[in-house]
Amino acid sequence: MRAMAPCTCFDSRAAAAAALWLLSMVGISANAAEGTATAGEGTATAAQATATPEATATPEATATPEAAATPEATVTPEATTSPTAGTVKAAEVTTTVPPAAAAPKLPATLRATYFVSGLQVGELRVLSNAPAVAAADGTLSATTEPYGQTRLVSHRLRIMPEVELEKSVRLVSEVQLMTGNLDAAGPTTRFVEQGRPRGGDRGGFGNGQSFDDQLLVRKLGLEWRTPVGMIMVGRMASQWGMGLLANSGDDDLQDWGSTHFGADRNYGDVVDRVVLATAPVALFRDSDWARRLILAIGGDVVVRDDRVNRSDGDLGREGIAALRYKDGDNEIGAYFAYRDLVDRNSDWLRVSAIDLFGRYRTRIGDLELSGSGEGVFVTGHTTWGADAGIPELDVKQLGYAVKGGATYLPLAVGGDVEVGYASGDSNPADTHLRNFSFDPDYNPSLIMFEEARAAQTAALAADASDPARSGYPPNSVRLLPTNGAVTNAVYVRPTVRYAWHDLKARLAVLWAHNAAAVVNPYLLKLTSRSYNYLGGSATAGNMGVEVNVGIDYSYRFEDWMDLVPGLQAGRLFPGPAFTDAGGNEHPAVNAVFFRLQGRFLPPQG
């Protein structure tokens, strides 16, 4: 056993372990298929706490501290050379053959990704802008109308140059060159400004746009390997665990749907950050477990997420810390973040979040078992949603997702079951803020949350922001649309999967129920009674069942490019939670979604 002296046992392997983990945090992961380090998800942002405008409008989104870095790359010791490599023995004679010289590593690599997706969706019903009147017995006179969105085609082109400046210093970047909607049918005009861009106002080309409208530097940072760990400084995307709290928006090939850009055309959670990752125990003890235990600490300023945008005048500062242990495919980690935010309207948010994440995989004969889970608790205070009578809100929110499954390897057939929960808030007029919201880029299905609930809350924001209907609209109205996020819900989703060579298919059935009564804050203020988003019963919790099927195919062109086309289809059978004021059930909704990802891979060094 090596003596426990400072620094003497923090050898190059320990430094490499910390470096690899931080690279995974900030978006660089070892990719065996490509043979190169690939930029990806990046360190997580700290708090996206949702603020529900209580008394006037209740945003379904949770302003939760965005998660801090999570290692997705495998932490491995440096490779060692076999003592017998290059040696040939014949009888009593031993001839040593010098190993072939390794090809020089390229000082720079260039990768690029182009992604295009399209959605065709059936009729989505929302509350109309006709006057709503409640009778003495509580019966509501209100009507619904189509949301108007039937088609949306979007695209995204990004390039990712990386340059090795010195042996221990590397520059990592990502430039987004084109983003926008190539084609859009709907939504109705009064909904266009609510929630994420869904119309032609964010076109992919033309429409009077300049090149500056589409050019974005999403990532630009320096990685510095030091004797005590890895330091990274610069702009990076944020990803932790499964992506419930912080989501980089870089996963183009998730099971259902796709990631979405915001009004600024940017994707995911992006921060300007300084962070250090080190293996603290390895400073004093030379062992594998010590090198696998990584601590990261840092601070950042939020560039943008689904609720905050620095270019609009929001100033969010965060302190983050993460502890993670990884052994092969198995890992466990904890992340803590504190966010202090003052937004464009001088409202403030001060919240802390703790996020626990784990993943496990093992093999028993021909059966592979796997599981993963993430749980988030948020606490703090905010003025988001406050008014003259309630100057400040108490924030306490909870969300989690747990998934377990098995695969029979000889037939490549398997399945898994995912259970998710996001706390709700049944009283938008008290001093508490309880509704947690998953990051909108975490999609458990194709229609229910992503389209139906998103359309209803966009209509809610349109009603609440209409001066002719609500007087002076509160600042918090912009927080009302869910943008497709899971909130105030519990769901169960079993999935069956099959893989045949480069073809992958899946079939999923999702059932969801409101976690708490869904109360339309606009109707509550108007009638002093509780109704859902369509004017129906606020306590009818069954959201219904959704069936989705998807297929993807991967095709590789030599070693320089691969294409992944995919097709998905779904049908939502809405439950009583989607019933309107007249007791009418929402009609079934069909959707078809296609996507194509093309990746240019860097040449091998």
XYZ file of C-alpha atoms in Angstrom:
605
model
C 0.000 0.000 0.000
C 1.324 3.397 -0.922
C 1.970 5.840 1.896
C -0.845 8.351 2.508
C 1.078 11.471 1.654
C -0.461 14.502 -0.046
C -0.132 14.546 -3.836
C 2.127 11.512 -4.040
C -0.770 9.186 -4.799
C -2.716 11.591 -7.029
C -1.056 10.100 -10.054
C -1.840 10.622 -13.709
C -4.665 8.077 -13.549
C -6.468 10.036 -10.848
C -6.016 13.257 -12.762
C -7.381 11.547 -15.859
C -10.406 10.329 -13.930
C -11.295 13.832 -12.772
C -10.603 15.198 -16.222
C -12.804 12.664 -17.971
C -15.652 13.296 -15.585
C -15.510 17.034 -16.058
C -15.340 16.549 -19.801
C -18.555 14.580 -19.553
C -20.040 17.349 -17.448
C -19.259 19.978 -20.006
C -20.050 17.896 -23.012
C -17.015 15.881 -24.027
C -17.369 12.121 -23.793
C -15.267 9.259 -25.056
C -16.929 7.801 -28.113
C -15.520 4.424 -28.991
C -17.426 4.193 -32.255
C -15.967 7.404 -33.541
C -12.598 7.010 -31.875
C -12.584 10.646 -30.854
C -13.810 12.807 -28.033
C -17.209 14.161 -28.901
C -18.740 17.311 -27.594
C -22.139 16.932 -26.021
C -24.157 17.716 -23.051
C -22.122 19.929 -20.820
C -22.293 20.860 -17.258
C -25.588 21.425 -15.716
C -27.018 24.765 -14.884
C -28.238 25.377 -11.475
C -31.883 26.190 -10.866
C -34.744 26.609 -13.088
C -37.185 27.129 -10.302
C -40.706 27.509 -11.402
C -42.689 30.187 -10.203
C -46.354 29.877 -10.364
C -48.030 33.212 -10.415
C -50.360 32.342 -7.644
C -53.197 34.827 -7.177
C -53.411 35.755 -10.834
C -51.755 33.177 -13.029
C -50.102 29.926 -12.114
C -47.210 28.911 -14.316
C -47.041 25.207 -14.631
C -43.300 25.465 -15.082
C -41.087 25.031 -12.105
C -38.299 27.409 -11.600
C -35.907 24.848 -10.297
C -32.186 25.175 -9.730
C -30.800 23.623 -12.799
C -28.679 20.687 -12.151
C -25.000 20.852 -12.180
C -22.633 18.740 -14.033
C -23.172 15.147 -14.464
C -20.681 12.755 -15.853
C -21.931 10.778 -18.733
C -18.500 9.726 -19.919
C -16.899 6.641 -18.438
C -14.193 7.414 -15.906
C -11.344 5.071 -16.683
C -7.703 4.878 -15.656
C -5.128 5.549 -18.292
C -4.453 2.636 -20.600
C -1.495 0.445 -19.692
C 0.817 -1.450 -22.015
C 0.949 -5.226 -21.797
C 4.441 -6.435 -20.796
C 4.323 -8.985 -23.582
C 3.248 -6.631 -26.342
C 5.567 -6.674 -29.318
C 7.455 -9.806 -28.168
C 7.708 -13.011 -30.232
C 9.227 -16.198 -28.761
C 10.534 -19.144 -30.792
C 12.254 -21.994 -28.985
C 15.069 -20.435 -26.965
C 15.261 -17.285 -29.049
C 13.312 -14.144 -28.154
C 12.975 -11.414 -30.716
C 11.645 -8.037 -29.650
C 9.652 -6.268 -32.330
C 9.289 -2.527 -31.832
C 5.651 -1.501 -31.790
C 4.332 0.427 -34.767
C 4.387 4.161 -34.323
C 0.998 5.537 -33.384
C -0.587 7.969 -35.789
C -0.147 11.527 -34.559
C -3.185 12.928 -32.821
C -4.795 15.720 -34.761
C -4.519 19.081 -32.969
C -8.020 19.994 -34.125
C -11.239 18.197 -35.011
C -14.425 19.398 -36.650
C -17.788 17.740 -36.220
C -21.175 18.877 -37.466
C -24.786 17.807 -36.949
C -27.848 18.615 -39.022
C -31.262 17.735 -37.636
C -34.676 18.180 -39.213
C -38.012 17.120 -37.748
C -41.676 17.425 -38.614
C -44.942 16.962 -36.735
C -48.481 16.484 -38.022
C -50.997 16.575 -35.176
C -54.775 16.366 -34.915
C -57.171 18.881 -33.392
C -56.288 20.210 -29.946
C -59.127 21.905 -28.051
C -58.510 24.945 -25.822
C -60.679 27.442 -23.935
C -62.046 30.058 -26.333
C -61.901 33.798 -25.773
C -65.688 34.042 -25.500
C -66.849 35.470 -22.141
C -67.069 32.827 -19.388
C -69.857 33.166 -16.822
C -70.463 31.027 -13.720
C -74.008 30.465 -12.477
C -74.936 30.451 -8.815
C -74.779 26.662 -8.722
C -71.232 26.718 -10.137
C -72.182 25.771 -13.685
C -69.817 27.506 -16.093
C -70.896 28.898 -19.419
C -67.750 28.645 -21.561
C -66.796 27.288 -24.971
C -63.717 25.755 -26.544
C -62.000 26.273 -29.887
C -59.226 24.577 -31.895
C -55.697 25.568 -30.951
C -54.957 25.678 -34.654
C -51.563 23.969 -34.765
C -51.622 21.083 -37.229
C -48.117 21.033 -38.721
C -44.626 22.127 -37.732
C -41.301 21.405 -39.477
C -38.047 22.615 -37.881
C -34.336 22.251 -38.472
C -30.994 22.882 -36.781
C -27.404 22.981 -38.082
C -24.474 23.147 -35.702
C -20.719 22.727 -36.029
C -18.409 21.730 -33.175
C -14.724 22.629 -33.633
C -12.226 21.489 -31.003
C -8.604 22.619 -30.881
C -5.781 21.298 -28.712
C -3.837 24.428 -27.810
C -1.305 22.767 -25.531
C -0.797 19.262 -24.186
C -3.070 20.050 -21.233
C -5.271 22.782 -22.708
C -8.103 22.305 -25.178
C -10.623 24.692 -26.735
C -14.154 23.321 -27.163
C -16.924 25.117 -29.050
C -20.272 24.757 -30.735
C -21.694 27.213 -33.233
C -25.328 27.010 -34.290
C -25.624 28.271 -37.871
C -29.261 27.683 -38.774
C -32.322 27.204 -36.597
C -35.983 27.765 -37.237
C -39.324 26.532 -38.510
C -39.199 25.524 -42.156
C -42.959 25.132 -42.353
C -45.833 25.779 -39.952
C -49.613 25.527 -40.045
C -50.977 27.417 -37.065
C -51.442 28.028 -34.269
C -54.289 30.562 -34.157
C -52.919 34.107 -34.192
C -53.714 34.939 -30.581
C -51.597 31.991 -29.396
C -48.502 32.642 -31.514
C -46.711 34.741 -28.879
C -47.420 32.302 -26.041
C -44.910 29.612 -25.170
C -42.218 28.268 -27.445
C -42.138 29.405 -31.100
C -44.619 27.411 -33.173
C -45.352 29.699 -36.117
C -43.608 31.200 -39.115
C -42.235 34.108 -37.072
C -39.141 31.981 -36.429
C -38.604 30.798 -39.971
C -35.684 28.626 -40.940
C -34.782 30.884 -43.871
C -35.820 34.233 -45.286
C -38.678 36.242 -43.807
C -36.480 39.328 -43.678
C -33.953 37.646 -41.370
C -30.275 38.433 -41.302
C -27.468 35.953 -40.706
C -27.157 37.295 -37.156
C -30.707 36.149 -36.432
C -29.588 32.529 -36.688
C -25.902 32.537 -35.699
C -25.356 31.469 -32.082
C -22.266 30.523 -30.083
C -23.735 27.924 -27.703
C -20.450 26.611 -26.328
C -17.000 28.159 -26.109
C -14.678 27.111 -23.317
C -11.204 26.085 -22.273
C -10.386 22.768 -20.601
C -7.227 22.770 -18.510
C -5.839 19.559 -17.041
C -3.903 20.349 -13.874
C -2.099 18.106 -11.342
C -5.168 18.252 -9.068
C -7.976 17.899 -11.578
C -9.705 19.569 -14.488
C -10.666 23.222 -14.693
C -13.091 24.439 -17.314
C -13.989 28.029 -18.021
C -16.434 29.391 -20.575
C -19.861 28.868 -22.089
C -21.320 25.394 -21.893
C -24.609 23.508 -21.981
C -26.040 21.959 -18.840
C -26.963 18.317 -18.294
C -27.439 16.301 -15.111
C -28.646 12.728 -14.829
C -31.747 11.904 -16.842
C -32.340 15.586 -17.631
C -35.359 16.262 -15.395
C -33.851 19.348 -13.830
C -31.132 20.446 -16.222
C -31.200 19.430 -19.854
C -28.705 20.474 -22.508
C -31.167 20.061 -25.379
C -28.467 18.185 -27.306
C -30.233 14.814 -27.436
C -31.783 14.788 -30.896
C -32.635 11.086 -30.706
C -34.685 10.718 -27.550
C -37.490 8.153 -27.567
C -40.371 10.544 -28.312
C -40.494 13.911 -30.027
C -37.539 16.246 -30.067
C -35.926 19.112 -28.227
C -37.200 22.638 -28.924
C -35.672 26.059 -29.429
C -36.909 29.155 -27.652
C -37.651 32.697 -28.747
C -33.877 33.282 -28.902
C -33.501 30.262 -31.256
C -31.248 28.615 -28.684
C -31.683 25.125 -27.275
C -31.384 23.676 -23.790
C -29.833 25.152 -20.675
C -26.736 27.252 -21.367
C -24.467 28.954 -18.810
C -21.198 30.873 -18.563
C -19.393 28.817 -15.941
C -16.166 28.226 -14.033
C -15.885 24.717 -12.568
C -13.238 22.462 -11.021
C -13.497 18.661 -10.871
C -11.098 16.687 -8.716
C -10.754 13.313 -7.026
C -10.220 14.565 -3.445
C -9.706 11.199 -1.747
C -7.106 10.239 -4.362
C -4.939 13.053 -3.020
C -4.317 10.864 0.032
C -5.126 7.290 -0.994
C -4.084 5.356 -4.086
C -7.032 3.114 -4.945
C -9.530 2.592 -7.742
C -12.523 3.675 -5.642
C -10.755 6.910 -4.688
C -10.169 7.757 -8.326
C -13.823 7.042 -9.145
C -15.151 9.452 -6.530
C -15.215 12.912 -8.138
C -16.146 16.260 -6.600
C -17.048 19.268 -8.761
C -17.591 22.817 -7.538
C -18.255 25.955 -9.546
C -20.285 29.034 -10.245
C -22.012 30.497 -13.266
C -24.248 33.094 -14.813
C -27.255 31.740 -16.708
C -27.270 32.544 -20.429
C -30.666 30.981 -21.091
C -33.024 28.186 -20.172
C -36.732 27.628 -20.738
C -37.663 30.433 -18.280
C -34.643 32.732 -18.180
C -32.861 34.664 -20.920
C -30.005 37.027 -20.156
C -30.506 38.904 -23.428
C -33.998 39.879 -22.206
C -32.653 41.373 -18.989
C -32.800 38.335 -16.694
C -29.774 37.990 -14.398
C -29.398 34.556 -12.814
C -26.340 33.626 -10.754
C -25.666 30.156 -9.432
C -23.369 28.257 -7.112
C -23.083 24.519 -7.775
C -21.516 21.404 -6.255
C -21.717 17.779 -7.351
C -20.373 14.508 -5.969
C -20.369 11.425 -8.170
C -19.109 7.854 -8.044
C -18.939 5.811 -11.246
C -17.803 2.248 -11.794
C -18.317 1.093 -15.356
C -22.020 1.320 -16.236
C -23.002 1.877 -12.615
C -23.035 5.310 -11.053
C -24.572 7.398 -8.326
C -24.378 11.130 -7.767
C -25.738 14.089 -5.877
C -25.936 17.645 -7.087
C -26.675 20.836 -5.160
C -27.393 24.243 -6.692
C -28.382 27.629 -5.404
C -29.858 30.214 -7.768
C -30.234 33.941 -7.156
C -32.228 35.493 -9.986
C -33.585 38.957 -10.737
C -35.656 38.907 -13.908
C -36.561 41.490 -16.560
C -39.487 42.744 -14.457
C -37.432 43.074 -11.247
C -39.076 39.976 -9.744
C -36.648 37.775 -7.851
C -36.147 34.108 -7.172
C -33.870 32.532 -4.508
C -34.052 28.765 -4.453
C -31.911 25.725 -3.667
C -32.191 22.323 -5.297
C -30.812 18.928 -4.448
C -30.854 16.349 -7.223
C -30.013 12.665 -6.670
C -29.278 10.429 -9.640
C -28.290 6.797 -10.109
C -27.895 4.249 -12.876
C -27.293 0.480 -12.692
C -26.669 -2.225 -15.272
C -25.784 -5.892 -14.850
C -25.945 -9.150 -16.774
C -27.259 -12.510 -15.613
C -26.618 -15.075 -18.314
C -28.394 -13.888 -21.462
C -30.474 -11.361 -19.544
C -29.336 -7.763 -19.127
C -30.972 -5.825 -16.290
C -30.874 -2.045 -16.034
C -32.315 0.731 -13.946
C -32.012 4.470 -13.491
C -33.644 7.175 -11.439
C -33.524 10.848 -10.612
C -35.210 12.769 -7.801
C -35.296 16.532 -7.249
C -36.365 18.662 -4.296
C -36.542 22.453 -4.583
C -37.015 24.950 -1.758
C -36.785 28.726 -1.426
C -38.752 31.947 -1.949
C -39.803 34.088 -4.911
C -41.905 37.036 -5.996
C -42.884 35.292 -9.232
C -46.675 35.143 -9.082
C -46.934 37.460 -6.076
C -49.207 40.523 -5.929
C -50.052 43.356 -3.542
C -51.809 40.961 -1.154
C -49.133 38.266 -1.346
C -45.721 39.926 -1.683
C -43.688 36.695 -1.528
C -44.238 32.974 -2.150
C -42.778 29.985 -0.349
C -41.354 27.404 -2.796
C -41.339 23.664 -2.085
C -41.453 21.269 -5.037
C -40.726 17.601 -5.712
C -40.184 15.622 -8.887
C -38.770 12.237 -9.800
C -38.575 9.573 -12.512
C -37.578 5.933 -12.017
C -37.072 3.384 -14.777
C -36.231 -0.331 -14.700
C -36.050 -2.923 -17.436
C -34.575 -6.086 -18.900
C -33.330 -7.237 -22.310
C -32.999 -10.810 -23.576
C -29.759 -10.444 -25.521
C -29.969 -13.390 -27.985
C -33.201 -11.976 -29.441
C -32.472 -8.287 -28.705
C -35.958 -8.005 -27.214
C -36.594 -6.140 -24.000
C -38.766 -3.770 -22.107
C -38.834 -1.267 -19.309
C -41.299 0.569 -17.095
C -40.929 4.237 -16.170
C -42.807 5.963 -13.353
C -42.697 9.756 -13.075
C -44.063 12.338 -10.660
C -44.149 16.145 -10.671
C -45.856 17.820 -7.710
C -48.877 20.039 -8.348
C -50.459 23.134 -6.814
C -54.229 23.071 -6.372
C -54.463 26.562 -4.846
C -53.083 29.359 -7.045
C -54.283 31.966 -4.542
C -52.264 31.058 -1.427
C -48.700 31.853 -0.382
C -47.205 28.535 -1.507
C -45.707 27.421 -4.788
C -45.790 23.640 -5.103
C -45.930 22.674 -8.782
C -42.681 21.129 -9.985
C -41.950 21.015 -13.708
C -39.626 18.644 -15.561
C -37.351 20.282 -18.086
C -39.431 20.623 -21.306
C -36.832 18.637 -23.248
C -37.549 15.501 -21.201
C -40.375 13.890 -23.190
C -42.109 10.765 -21.802
C -44.580 10.739 -24.708
C -45.462 12.371 -28.012
C -48.805 14.143 -27.435
C -50.217 14.387 -23.886
C -47.713 16.791 -22.314
C -45.835 17.838 -25.424
C -48.878 19.030 -27.370
C -52.247 18.826 -25.537
C -51.289 20.289 -22.149
C -48.921 22.756 -23.816
C -51.725 24.075 -26.055
C -54.134 24.503 -23.116
C -51.632 26.529 -21.077
C -50.696 28.661 -24.098
C -54.391 29.549 -24.406
C -54.456 30.280 -20.673
C -51.578 32.730 -21.089
C -53.366 34.385 -24.028
C -56.494 34.912 -21.897
C -54.572 36.176 -18.886
C -52.474 38.594 -20.966
C -55.426 40.166 -22.796
C -55.896 43.649 -21.256
C -59.525 43.708 -22.413
C -60.245 40.631 -20.310
C -57.951 40.848 -17.306
C -57.082 44.526 -16.972
C -53.347 45.034 -16.517
C -51.700 41.637 -17.220
C -49.355 40.456 -14.453
C -45.659 40.038 -15.245
C -45.853 36.345 -14.448
C -48.168 35.580 -17.384
C -45.153 34.639 -19.510
C -44.520 31.716 -17.148
C -47.919 30.092 -17.664
C -47.231 27.960 -20.804
C -45.705 24.602 -19.918
C -43.863 24.423 -23.262
C -44.463 20.668 -23.207
C -43.088 19.997 -19.723
C -44.446 17.355 -17.364
C -45.974 19.145 -14.381
C -48.664 18.404 -11.816
C -48.787 14.776 -12.933
C -47.982 11.190 -12.100
C -47.506 8.778 -14.989
C -46.654 5.157 -15.737
C -45.145 4.178 -19.085
C -44.305 0.567 -19.992
C -42.235 0.188 -23.186
C -41.345 -2.832 -25.338
C -38.152 -2.588 -27.426
C -36.612 -4.585 -30.256
C -33.331 -4.155 -32.112
C -32.247 -5.875 -35.315
C -28.833 -4.819 -36.596
C -29.141 -1.050 -37.163
C -32.920 -1.004 -36.823
C -34.555 -0.139 -33.494
C -38.278 -0.236 -32.743
C -40.328 0.520 -29.620
C -43.941 0.519 -28.476
C -45.035 2.457 -25.388
C -48.288 2.992 -23.518
C -48.537 5.939 -21.146
C -51.195 6.540 -18.503
C -51.215 9.786 -16.515
C -53.184 11.375 -13.696
C -53.065 14.870 -12.237
C -51.007 14.979 -9.039
C -53.328 17.677 -7.645
C -56.457 19.449 -8.820
C -55.809 21.480 -11.967
C -57.091 25.014 -11.324
C -57.298 27.567 -14.125
C -56.058 30.769 -12.417
C -57.742 32.991 -15.014
C -61.181 31.421 -14.416
C -60.569 31.409 -10.669
C -59.983 35.150 -10.714
C -62.943 35.705 -13.030
C -65.516 33.505 -11.263
C -64.007 32.763 -7.814
C -64.522 29.063 -8.605
C -62.165 26.258 -9.574
C -62.255 24.859 -13.120
C -59.704 23.092 -15.268
C -58.067 24.588 -18.367
C -61.108 23.794 -20.518
C -63.676 24.960 -17.961
C -64.455 21.438 -16.755
C -64.078 19.846 -13.333
C -60.835 20.784 -11.579
C -60.847 17.539 -9.589
C -61.250 15.129 -12.537
C -57.711 13.807 -12.504
C -57.510 11.018 -15.094
C -55.581 12.458 -18.047
C -56.092 9.377 -20.177
C -53.961 6.921 -22.132
C -51.522 7.466 -24.986
C -50.115 4.790 -27.307
C -46.884 5.511 -29.218
C -44.825 3.506 -31.682
C -41.415 4.500 -33.037
C -38.709 3.177 -35.351
C -35.153 4.395 -36.100
C -32.526 3.212 -38.546
C -28.806 4.032 -38.448
C -26.703 4.062 -41.598
C -22.997 4.858 -41.665
C -21.081 6.154 -44.674
C -17.549 4.827 -44.230
C -16.030 6.675 -41.249
C -17.064 10.201 -42.068
C -20.853 10.433 -41.761
C -23.885 8.677 -40.372
C -27.620 9.191 -40.926
C -30.407 8.271 -38.535
C -33.933 8.597 -39.964
C -36.850 7.941 -37.628
C -40.636 7.796 -37.679
C -43.081 7.942 -34.756
C -46.847 7.799 -34.468
C -49.161 8.187 -31.515
C -52.803 8.350 -30.448
C -54.021 10.076 -27.303
C -57.269 8.964 -25.695
C -57.973 11.920 -23.360
C -59.510 11.219 -19.967
C -61.943 13.224 -17.788
C -59.189 15.738 -16.978
C -59.704 17.056 -20.544
C -63.486 17.470 -20.239
C -64.878 20.956 -20.974
C -67.524 23.083 -19.218
C -70.369 21.294 -20.996
C -69.136 17.883 -19.923
C -67.890 17.078 -23.424
C -64.910 14.767 -23.703
C -61.915 15.903 -25.720
C -61.749 13.921 -28.999
C -58.887 11.490 -29.542
C -55.748 13.086 -30.986
C -53.457 11.488 -33.563
C -49.903 12.562 -34.322
C -47.152 11.567 -36.747
C -43.570 12.700 -36.208
C -40.512 12.233 -38.415
C -36.888 13.149 -37.872
C -33.547 12.869 -39.629
C -30.188 13.367 -37.996
C -27.017 13.601 -40.055
C -23.598 13.704 -38.373
C -20.282 14.545 -39.966
C -17.579 12.699 -38.052
C -14.003 13.952 -37.707
C -11.194 12.092 -39.459
C -9.214 9.720 -37.291
C -5.822 10.942 -36.283
